[in-house]
Tab-separated table of C-alpha atoms in Angstrom:
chain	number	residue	atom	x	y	z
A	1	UNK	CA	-43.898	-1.342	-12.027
A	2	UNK	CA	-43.309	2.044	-12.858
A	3	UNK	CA	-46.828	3.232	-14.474
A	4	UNK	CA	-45.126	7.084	-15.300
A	5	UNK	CA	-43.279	8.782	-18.336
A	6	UNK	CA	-40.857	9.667	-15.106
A	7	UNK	CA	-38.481	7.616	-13.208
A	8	UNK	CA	-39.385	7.078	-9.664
A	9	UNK	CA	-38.078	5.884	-6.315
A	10	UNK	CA	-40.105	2.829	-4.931
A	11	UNK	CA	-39.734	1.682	-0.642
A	12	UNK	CA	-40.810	-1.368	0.298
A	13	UNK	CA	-41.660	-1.822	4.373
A	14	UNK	CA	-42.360	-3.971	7.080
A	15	UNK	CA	-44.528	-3.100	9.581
A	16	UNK	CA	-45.125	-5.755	12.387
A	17	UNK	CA	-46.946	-6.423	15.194
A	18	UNK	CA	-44.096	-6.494	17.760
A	19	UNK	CA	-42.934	-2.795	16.760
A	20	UNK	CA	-39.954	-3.839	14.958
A	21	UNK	CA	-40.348	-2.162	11.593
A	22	UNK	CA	-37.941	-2.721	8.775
A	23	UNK	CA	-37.666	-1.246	5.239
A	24	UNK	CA	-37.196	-4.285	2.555
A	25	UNK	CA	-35.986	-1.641	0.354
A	26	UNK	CA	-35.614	1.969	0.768
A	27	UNK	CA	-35.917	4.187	-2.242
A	28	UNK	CA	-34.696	1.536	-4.985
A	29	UNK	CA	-34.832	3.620	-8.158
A	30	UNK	CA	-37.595	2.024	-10.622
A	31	UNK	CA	-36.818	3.178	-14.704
A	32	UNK	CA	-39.730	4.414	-16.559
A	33	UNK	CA	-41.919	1.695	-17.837
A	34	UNK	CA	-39.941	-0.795	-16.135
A	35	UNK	CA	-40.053	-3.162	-13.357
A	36	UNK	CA	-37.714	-4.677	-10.272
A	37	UNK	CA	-37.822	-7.595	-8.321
A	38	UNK	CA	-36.857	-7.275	-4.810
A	39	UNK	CA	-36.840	-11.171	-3.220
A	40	UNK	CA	-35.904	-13.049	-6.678
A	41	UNK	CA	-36.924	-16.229	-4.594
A	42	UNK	CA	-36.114	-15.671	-0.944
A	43	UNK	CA	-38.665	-15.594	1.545
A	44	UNK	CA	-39.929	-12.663	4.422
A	45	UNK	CA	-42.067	-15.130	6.978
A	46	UNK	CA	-45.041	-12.537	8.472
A	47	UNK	CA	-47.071	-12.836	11.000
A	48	UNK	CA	-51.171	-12.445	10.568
A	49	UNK	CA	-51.243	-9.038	11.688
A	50	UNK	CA	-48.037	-8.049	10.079
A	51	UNK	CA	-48.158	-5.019	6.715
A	52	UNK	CA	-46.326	-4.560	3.760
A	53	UNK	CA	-46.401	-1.032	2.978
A	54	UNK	CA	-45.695	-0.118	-0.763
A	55	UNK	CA	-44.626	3.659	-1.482
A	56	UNK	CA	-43.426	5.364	-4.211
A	57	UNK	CA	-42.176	9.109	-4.358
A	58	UNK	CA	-44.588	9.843	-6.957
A	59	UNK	CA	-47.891	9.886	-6.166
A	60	UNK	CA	-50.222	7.029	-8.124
A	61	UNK	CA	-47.307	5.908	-10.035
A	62	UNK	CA	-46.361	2.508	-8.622
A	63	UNK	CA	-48.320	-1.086	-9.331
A	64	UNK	CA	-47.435	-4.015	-7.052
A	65	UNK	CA	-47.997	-7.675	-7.411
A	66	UNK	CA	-47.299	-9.678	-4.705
A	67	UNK	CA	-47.069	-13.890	-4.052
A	68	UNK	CA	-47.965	-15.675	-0.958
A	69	UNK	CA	-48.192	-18.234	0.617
A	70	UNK	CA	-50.726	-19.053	3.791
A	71	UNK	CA	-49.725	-21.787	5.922
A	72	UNK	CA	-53.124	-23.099	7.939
């Protein structure tokens, strides 16, 4: 969510264990006080060392929630 009176640009990336890192989204614009959901029910499988890296172009603007699932 966008947490500024400005609009901002919001990346979303995937940084694994095997080198292969991927952006999920790259600079999808984000409205003030408004929201976007990026998977709308698909899945990204990650490994245990695997990172999702948030980043927005505007510093401390940007909240994330995030819903998984560990598989034991």
């Amino acid at each position: 969510a966008n947490t500024t009176t400005s609009p901002i640009e919001a990346s979303i990336k995937l940084n694994n264990n095997d080198g292969d890192n991927v952006f999920v989204v790259k600079e999808a614009p984000v409205p003030v006080g408004s929201s976007i959901e990026v998977m709308a029910g698909n899945k990204v499988v990650m490994e245990a060392a695997d990172i999702l890296q948030f980043q927005s172009d505007t510093s401390s603007s940007l909240d994330v929630t995030v819903s998984m699932l560990e598989i034991t």
